[in-house]
Coordinates of C-alpha atoms in Angstrom, one line a residue:
Chain T
M859 CA 112.7 347.6 38.1
L860 CA 109.5 349.8 37.9
Y861 CA 109.1 350.9 34.1
A862 CA 107.1 354.1 33.3
L863 CA 105.9 354.9 29.9
G864 CA 103.0 358.5 28.9
S865 CA 103.4 361.7 30.2
N866 CA 105.8 363.8 31.4
G867 CA 106.0 367.2 30.6
R868 CA 105.9 367.5 34.6
G869 CA 108.6 364.9 35.1
Q870 CA 105.5 362.8 36.7
L871 CA 107.6 359.3 35.2
G872 CA 110.2 360.0 37.1
L873 CA 113.1 358.7 34.4
G874 CA 114.6 362.5 34.7
H875 CA 113.5 364.7 31.9
Y876 CA 109.9 366.1 30.1
D877 CA 109.8 363.7 27.7
D878 CA 106.9 361.6 27.0
V879 CA 107.7 358.1 26.3
A880 CA 105.7 355.1 24.5
Q881 CA 108.4 352.2 25.7
P882 CA 108.5 351.5 28.9
T883 CA 111.3 353.4 30.3
E884 CA 113.9 351.9 33.8
V885 CA 113.2 354.6 36.5
A886 CA 116.7 354.5 38.2
L887 CA 116.1 354.7 41.9
N888 CA 119.4 355.3 44.1
S889 CA 117.8 352.1 46.5
P890 CA 118.0 348.2 46.0
T891 CA 115.2 346.6 44.5
S892 CA 114.6 344.5 47.1
T893 CA 113.1 347.9 47.9
L894 CA 110.3 347.3 45.1
E895 CA 108.4 344.4 46.4
R896 CA 104.7 345.2 47.0
A897 CA 105.6 349.1 45.9
K898 CA 102.4 351.2 44.8
I899 CA 102.0 353.6 42.7
A900 CA 98.5 357.0 43.3
A901 CA 98.8 359.0 41.0
G902 CA 97.7 363.0 40.4
G903 CA 97.5 365.4 37.6
N904 CA 100.8 366.0 37.4
H905 CA 103.5 364.2 40.6
T906 CA 103.2 360.1 41.7
L907 CA 103.2 358.9 44.9
L908 CA 105.5 355.0 44.9
L909 CA 105.4 354.0 48.5
L910 CA 107.1 351.4 49.8
A911 CA 106.3 348.6 51.7
T912 CA 108.7 349.5 53.9
G913 CA 106.2 352.7 54.7
E914 CA 107.8 354.5 52.6
V915 CA 106.8 357.6 50.6
Y916 CA 108.8 358.8 47.8
A917 CA 106.5 361.3 44.9
T918 CA 108.5 363.3 41.9
G919 CA 106.1 365.5 38.9
L920 CA 105.5 368.3 40.7
D921 CA 106.7 368.8 44.4
V922 CA 102.9 369.5 46.0
H923 CA 105.1 368.0 49.1
H924 CA 108.1 370.2 49.2
R925 CA 106.8 374.4 47.5
S926 CA 108.3 377.3 49.9
A927 CA 105.7 379.1 51.9
H928 CA 105.2 382.1 48.9
D929 CA 104.6 380.0 47.1
Q930 CA 100.5 382.1 45.3
S931 CA 99.5 379.0 42.9
L932 CA 100.3 376.2 41.4
A933 CA 102.0 377.8 39.0
D934 CA 104.3 379.1 41.2
T935 CA 105.1 375.2 42.4
S936 CA 109.0 373.8 40.7
T937 CA 108.7 370.2 39.5
T938 CA 111.1 367.3 40.1
S939 CA 111.8 365.4 37.4
T940 CA 113.7 362.5 39.9
Y941 CA 111.8 360.5 43.1
K942 CA 111.9 362.9 46.4
R943 CA 112.0 361.2 49.5
V944 CA 108.1 362.4 51.0
Q945 CA 108.4 363.8 54.9
V946 CA 105.4 362.8 56.9
T947 CA 106.4 364.0 60.0
N948 CA 104.2 364.4 63.6
G949 CA 106.3 366.8 64.9
E950 CA 108.9 364.1 66.4
Q951 CA 109.6 361.2 63.7
S952 CA 109.0 360.9 60.1
V953 CA 105.6 358.1 59.9
Q954 CA 105.4 355.6 58.5
I955 CA 102.7 355.0 55.7
K956 CA 100.6 351.7 55.1
F957 CA 98.0 354.0 52.0
C958 CA 98.0 356.7 49.6
S959 CA 96.0 358.4 47.3
A960 CA 96.0 361.0 45.1
T961 CA 93.6 363.7 43.6
W962 CA 95.1 366.6 40.4
S963 CA 97.1 368.6 42.3
A964 CA 97.6 367.1 46.1
S965 CA 98.2 364.1 48.3
T966 CA 96.3 362.0 51.2
F967 CA 98.8 359.7 53.7
V968 CA 97.3 356.7 55.6
T969 CA 99.6 356.4 58.6
A970 CA 100.3 353.5 60.1
D971 CA 98.5 353.8 63.2
D972 CA 96.0 355.7 61.1
S973 CA 96.2 359.5 60.9
V974 CA 95.6 360.7 57.9
Y975 CA 98.0 363.5 56.7
V976 CA 97.4 365.6 53.5
C977 CA 99.0 368.0 51.1
G978 CA 98.9 370.5 48.3
N979 CA 96.9 372.0 46.6
G980 CA 92.5 371.7 46.0
A981 CA 89.9 374.4 45.1
S982 CA 86.9 372.2 46.1
G983 CA 87.6 370.1 49.8
E984 CA 90.5 368.3 48.4
L985 CA 92.2 368.6 51.3
G986 CA 89.9 367.4 53.7
L987 CA 91.0 369.9 56.8
G988 CA 88.1 372.7 57.2
L989 CA 85.6 375.5 54.8
G990 CA 88.3 377.3 52.4
V991 CA 91.3 375.8 53.2
S992 CA 92.5 374.6 49.5
D993 CA 96.6 375.4 49.4
T994 CA 99.0 373.6 52.0
T995 CA 102.8 374.0 51.8
T996 CA 103.9 370.2 54.2
P997 CA 102.1 367.9 55.1
I998 CA 99.6 368.2 57.3
V999 CA 97.5 365.9 60.2
L1000 CA 93.7 365.4 59.8
N1001 CA 92.2 366.5 63.1
S1002 CA 90.0 364.7 65.1
F1003 CA 89.8 362.3 62.3
P1004 CA 89.1 358.9 61.9
P1005 CA 86.9 358.6 64.2
A1006 CA 88.0 357.2 67.4
D1007 CA 88.4 352.7 68.6
T1008 CA 88.4 353.1 63.7
T1009 CA 91.0 351.6 61.8
I1010 CA 91.4 353.2 58.0
V1011 CA 90.7 349.8 55.7
S1012 CA 90.8 351.6 52.4
L1013 CA 92.0 354.8 51.2
A1014 CA 91.0 355.7 47.1
A1015 CA 90.7 359.5 45.3
C1016 CA 90.4 360.6 41.5
M1017 CA 90.2 363.6 40.5
G1018 CA 88.8 365.4 42.7
H1019 CA 87.3 363.8 45.7
T1020 CA 88.9 361.3 47.9
A1021 CA 87.0 358.0 49.8
V1022 CA 88.8 356.6 53.6
V1023 CA 86.4 352.8 54.1
L1024 CA 86.8 352.4 57.9
S1025 CA 87.1 348.9 59.6
T1026 CA 83.6 349.2 62.0
G1027 CA 82.5 349.5 57.8
E1028 CA 81.0 352.5 57.0
V1029 CA 82.5 354.9 54.7
Y1030 CA 83.9 358.8 54.4
G1031 CA 85.3 361.8 52.3
W1032 CA 85.8 365.0 51.1
G1033 CA 87.0 367.1 47.9
N1034 CA 84.4 367.6 45.1
G1035 CA 81.4 366.4 46.0
R1036 CA 78.6 368.3 43.2
K1037 CA 77.3 365.0 41.2
G1038 CA 76.6 363.0 44.6
Q1039 CA 79.5 360.8 44.3
L1040 CA 80.3 361.9 48.1
G1041 CA 76.4 361.1 48.9
L1042 CA 73.7 363.4 49.2
P1043 CA 73.0 366.7 48.5
P1044 CA 75.1 367.1 46.3
Q1045 CA 77.5 369.6 47.3
R1046 CA 81.8 370.2 48.0
R1047 CA 83.5 369.0 51.2
W1048 CA 86.2 370.2 53.0
S1049 CA 86.6 367.6 55.5
P1050 CA 85.5 364.0 56.2
C1051 CA 82.3 363.5 55.9
R1052 CA 80.0 360.5 56.3
I1053 CA 79.0 359.2 52.9
E1054 CA 75.2 358.1 53.1
G1055 CA 73.3 355.7 51.8
V1056 CA 75.2 352.3 51.5
P1057 CA 73.5 350.0 53.0
F1058 CA 74.9 346.9 53.1
K1059 CA 79.0 346.9 55.3
A1060 CA 81.9 348.2 52.4
V1061 CA 85.4 346.0 52.5
R1062 CA 86.6 348.3 49.7
A1063 CA 86.4 351.8 48.0
V1064 CA 87.4 353.5 44.0
C1065 CA 87.3 357.1 42.9
G1066 CA 86.2 357.8 39.6
R1067 CA 86.2 361.6 37.9
E1068 CA 82.6 362.0 39.4
F1069 CA 81.4 358.9 40.3
T1070 CA 82.7 356.6 44.1
V1071 CA 82.4 353.2 43.6
I1072 CA 81.7 351.4 47.1
A1073 CA 82.4 347.2 47.7
G1074 CA 81.8 345.3 50.5
D1075 CA 82.7 341.1 51.4
P1076 CA 83.2 339.5 47.8
E1077 CA 81.2 337.3 49.5
E1078 CA 77.7 339.0 49.0
G1079 CA 78.3 340.6 46.1
K1080 CA 76.7 343.8 47.6
F1081 CA 78.2 347.5 46.0
V1082 CA 76.5 350.8 45.5
V1083 CA 77.7 353.4 42.6
L1084 CA 77.4 357.3 43.9
G1085 CA 77.6 360.2 41.6
S1086 CA 77.3 360.9 38.4
N1087 CA 76.3 358.2 35.5
K1088 CA 77.6 360.2 32.8
C1089 CA 78.4 356.3 30.2
R1090 CA 76.1 354.7 32.7
V1091 CA 79.0 353.8 35.0
K1092 CA 75.3 353.7 37.8
S1093 CA 72.7 352.1 35.0
G1094 CA 75.2 349.6 33.8
A1095 CA 76.2 348.3 36.5
P1096 CA 75.8 344.7 37.0
A1097 CA 73.1 343.8 40.4
S1098 CA 75.5 342.5 42.2
I1099 CA 79.0 341.1 41.6
T1100 CA 80.6 338.1 44.1
G1101 CA 83.0 336.5 43.9
W1102 CA 86.1 339.8 43.0
K1103 CA 89.2 339.9 44.0
D1104 CA 90.2 343.4 42.5
I1105 CA 88.4 346.8 41.5
A1106 CA 89.8 350.1 39.9
A1107 CA 88.0 353.2 37.9
S1108 CA 88.7 354.8 35.7
W1109 CA 87.9 358.1 35.1
G1110 CA 84.6 357.6 33.6
S1111 CA 85.0 353.3 33.5
I1112 CA 84.6 350.2 36.3
F1113 CA 86.2 347.3 36.0
V1114 CA 85.6 343.9 38.6
L1115 CA 88.6 341.6 38.0
L1116 CA 86.9 338.2 39.4
D1117 CA 88.3 335.6 41.3
S1118 CA 87.9 333.9 38.7
G1119 CA 90.6 335.7 36.2
R1120 CA 87.1 337.1 33.9
L1121 CA 87.6 342.1 33.6
L1122 CA 84.2 342.9 34.2
A1123 CA 83.9 346.4 32.7
W1124 CA 81.0 349.6 31.9
G1125 CA 80.8 352.6 31.6
R1126 CA 83.3 355.2 29.3
D1127 CA 83.9 352.9 25.9
D1128 CA 85.1 356.2 23.8
H1129 CA 88.5 355.2 22.6
G1130 CA 88.2 351.3 23.7
Q1131 CA 88.2 352.0 27.5
L1132 CA 86.2 349.0 28.5
G1133 CA 89.1 346.4 26.5
P1134 CA 89.5 344.1 24.0
P1135 CA 86.1 341.3 24.2
N1136 CA 88.5 337.9 24.5
L1137 CA 91.2 338.9 26.9
D1138 CA 92.7 336.3 28.7
S1139 CA 92.3 335.5 32.3
V1140 CA 93.9 338.7 34.1
E1141 CA 96.4 338.3 37.1
L1142 CA 97.2 342.0 37.8
F1143 CA 95.8 345.0 36.7
A1144 CA 95.7 348.7 36.3
A1145 CA 93.4 351.9 35.8
G1146 CA 94.7 355.5 34.6
S1147 CA 91.9 357.9 33.6
E1148 CA 91.0 356.8 29.7
H1149 CA 92.8 353.7 30.1
A1150 CA 94.6 350.0 30.9
L1151 CA 96.5 347.5 31.9
A1152 CA 97.0 344.7 32.2
Y1153 CA 99.1 341.6 32.9
T1154 CA 97.7 337.7 32.0
G1155 CA 97.9 334.5 32.9
A1156 CA 99.8 333.6 29.8
G1157 CA 102.0 335.9 31.2
K1158 CA 101.1 339.0 28.4
L1159 CA 101.1 343.0 29.3
R1160 CA 98.5 344.3 27.6
A1161 CA 97.3 348.2 27.7
W1162 CA 94.2 349.6 26.2
G1163 CA 92.5 352.5 25.9
W1164 CA 93.3 356.0 24.9
G1165 CA 96.7 356.5 24.3
E1166 CA 97.7 359.9 22.5
H1167 CA 101.0 360.4 25.1
G1168 CA 102.4 357.2 24.3
N1169 CA 101.2 355.7 27.6
C1170 CA 99.2 353.0 26.2
G1171 CA 102.2 351.6 25.2
P1172 CA 104.0 352.4 20.7
G1173 CA 101.8 351.1 18.3
V1174 CA 98.2 352.7 19.3
G1175 CA 97.8 353.6 15.7
T1176 CA 96.8 357.3 14.1
E1177 CA 93.5 357.7 16.5
S1178 CA 96.1 357.6 19.5
D1179 CA 93.5 354.9 20.8
T1180 CA 92.8 350.9 21.1
K1181 CA 88.9 350.9 19.7
G1182 CA 88.2 347.0 19.7
R1183 CA 91.8 345.5 20.1
C1184 CA 94.6 345.3 22.8
N1185 CA 98.2 347.2 22.9
G1186 CA 100.7 344.3 23.6
I1187 CA 103.6 346.2 26.0
E1188 CA 106.9 344.2 25.7
V1189 CA 109.1 344.2 29.4
E1190 CA 111.4 341.8 30.6
G1191 CA 111.1 340.4 33.5
L1192 CA 108.0 339.0 35.4
V1193 CA 105.5 341.9 36.1
V1194 CA 104.9 341.6 39.6
G1195 CA 102.9 345.6 39.6
L1196 CA 101.2 348.1 37.5
G1197 CA 100.6 351.2 38.7
A1198 CA 98.3 353.7 36.1
G1199 CA 97.0 357.6 36.2
C1200 CA 96.8 360.3 33.9
A1201 CA 97.7 359.6 30.8
T1202 CA 100.8 357.4 31.9
S1203 CA 101.9 353.5 33.4
W1204 CA 103.6 352.2 35.2
V1205 CA 105.4 348.5 36.2
F1206 CA 107.0 346.7 38.2
T1207 CA 109.1 343.7 37.9
K1208 CA 111.2 341.5 38.6
A1209 CA 113.6 339.1 37.1
P1210 CA 112.7 335.7 37.1
T1211 CA 113.7 332.3 39.6
N1212 CA 114.9 329.0 37.4
D1213 CA 111.7 327.9 38.2
E1214 CA 109.9 330.6 36.4
S1215 CA 111.9 331.3 33.3
Chain L
M1494 CA 91.8 372.7 16.3
A1495 CA 88.2 371.3 14.6
T1496 CA 85.8 370.8 17.3
S1497 CA 84.2 367.1 15.8
E1498 CA 82.4 365.6 18.7
E1499 CA 84.8 362.9 18.6
N1500 CA 87.3 365.1 20.2
I1501 CA 84.5 366.7 23.7
Y1502 CA 85.7 365.2 26.1
D1503 CA 82.9 366.2 28.4
E1504 CA 80.8 368.8 29.1
I1505 CA 82.0 371.0 31.9
E1506 CA 79.6 373.3 33.8
I1507 CA 81.6 376.3 34.4
E1508 CA 81.1 375.4 38.8
D1509 CA 83.4 373.2 38.3
M1510 CA 85.6 375.5 36.7
T1511 CA 88.5 376.3 38.2
Y1512 CA 88.8 380.3 37.2
D1513 CA 92.5 381.8 38.0
S1514 CA 92.4 385.7 37.9
T1515 CA 95.5 386.6 36.6
L1516 CA 95.4 384.9 33.6
Q1517 CA 92.1 385.6 32.9
I1518 CA 91.8 382.0 32.5
Y1519 CA 88.9 379.3 33.5
H1520 CA 90.5 375.9 34.2
Y1521 CA 89.3 372.3 34.4
P1522 CA 91.3 369.1 34.3
C1523 CA 92.2 367.0 31.2
P1524 CA 92.7 363.5 32.0
C1525 CA 96.2 363.8 30.3
G1526 CA 97.5 365.3 32.8
D1527 CA 97.2 369.0 31.2
R1528 CA 94.1 371.5 31.4
F1529 CA 91.0 372.3 29.6
E1530 CA 90.7 376.4 28.9
I1531 CA 89.0 378.9 27.7
S1532 CA 89.3 382.7 27.8
L1533 CA 87.1 384.5 29.9
D1534 CA 86.5 387.2 26.9
D1535 CA 86.2 384.0 25.3
L1536 CA 83.4 382.9 27.6
R1537 CA 81.6 387.2 27.5
D1538 CA 81.5 387.6 23.4
G1539 CA 80.1 384.8 23.2
E1540 CA 82.9 383.7 20.5
T1541 CA 83.8 379.7 21.3
D1542 CA 82.4 377.1 23.9
I1543 CA 85.4 374.9 24.5
G1544 CA 88.0 374.8 26.2
I1545 CA 91.6 373.0 24.2
C1546 CA 94.1 371.5 25.8
P1547 CA 96.7 372.8 24.7
S1548 CA 99.1 368.9 25.6
C1549 CA 96.4 367.2 23.5
S1550 CA 93.5 366.8 21.0
L1551 CA 90.6 366.1 23.3
Q1552 CA 88.2 369.7 23.8
I1553 CA 86.1 370.1 26.5
R1554 CA 82.3 372.3 26.0
V1555 CA 81.7 374.4 29.4
I1556 CA 78.3 374.4 30.4
Y1557 CA 77.6 378.5 31.7
E1558 CA 74.8 381.1 31.5
V1559 CA 77.5 384.3 30.7
D1560 CA 74.9 387.1 32.5
D1561 CA 76.6 384.5 35.8
L1562 CA 79.9 385.9 34.6
P1563 CA 82.1 388.0 36.7
K1564 CA 81.0 391.2 36.0
P1565 CA 84.3 393.7 34.6
E1566 CA 83.2 396.5 37.4
S1567 CA 82.9 394.2 40.0
E1568 CA 86.4 392.2 39.7
Q1569 CA 88.6 393.6 42.5
G1570 CA 92.2 394.2 42.5
K1571 CA 92.9 393.0 39.4
R1572 CA 94.6 394.3 36.5
E1573 CA 92.6 395.7 33.8
A1574 CA 92.3 397.4 31.0
V1575 CA 89.8 399.8 30.6
T1576 CA 88.7 401.1 27.2
M1577 CA 86.3 404.2 27.2
S1578 CA 83.8 405.3 24.1
D1579 CA 85.2 408.4 22.8
Q1580 CA 82.0 410.1 23.9
Q1581 CA 84.4 409.7 27.2
V1582 CA 87.7 410.2 26.2
A1583 CA 85.8 413.6 25.6
S1584 CA 84.3 414.8 28.5
L1585 CA 87.6 413.8 30.1
A1586 CA 88.9 416.2 28.4
A1587 CA 87.0 418.4 28.5
V1588 CA 87.5 418.7 32.3
A1589 CA 91.0 418.4 32.2

């Protein structure tokens, strides 16, 4: 099952309507629930991508992938409140997708054979299709990327930029780089450019609103934060972090989940985005724009941060955030995956087996 | 809505905002999915430098120089209201 809660004014929760919800609400999908195993969510400002393990991608919200050639701007683009298949084709047939990511109003798809397709709108180079190209109405392939004899091992994006880690350990990026989040000099990048200033072989990247986190092998613990230092996301970072199993970034904060289940967090905390001090061991984690979700080893689903749109669940309080504490969310079944976007939250569950109930 | 520092989400440089020439507003993404907006007129007048999000309580402060804003006469192909002074109206009437 897939549950969604939070901001829904453009249908980005896929619930069949356009109202915000503060309770986890089941997303009706016209397919067997088994297809949700190992599914992933990527979220833009008003559109959501659902990537299945089969390599199919579905999208809901602002319909950035099905635009008419007459659309003059995003204002003309229609919305959908239920998931629709995104057709990514190489001219002959649909291609299998292994990674997807979203900037504010664009999507990036990496295929199983390492082609990169982009679709949507972006005024700062978010499409990576070359100088001045700010709009596409259907998915288009990036030419000459990735470089020959490389594959893509990690894809990440946030509001204004995208980062890609190659099998060689190099990192490339495109989009808004005006704060140095794509390396120096700080400027927009309209095509994939190699990100300099990474003195180690990278294995993973995650993006915040104006920064990029690049991490090396967890055993060595090397990582670097490029871009803006607002809320001390750079200067507040540990020198190295070994033994991590996951990293994530909100628009202003960075989270590292250690093998031990301990969650390290630093950066913006004006609405409690960094979470409570006494959090249990964390199994699963997802970071949204200014909130986060965690599923603990004790089987509890927790949410914290800025929850004005119901994305942290009900009872978040008149101040619309969870400063100093976290919120418990009740959902049926075992939680097997989490997703989070712009004041939006998703929970993947499965029915417990006899052993697990 | 009153501006309190707690509601100021961030200070955003106008170069990072997107200009909508039809609506004559600058906008920037809000973490809720909507966008902060401020009108060109407000920026020109110096009335306010606060961008409001229609869907939530967050606001931004816009960092800009009035001199860097688009000048009315340099806007090409955009509909604009032209206001004339009494003197200009009088001199046009005189030659009609």
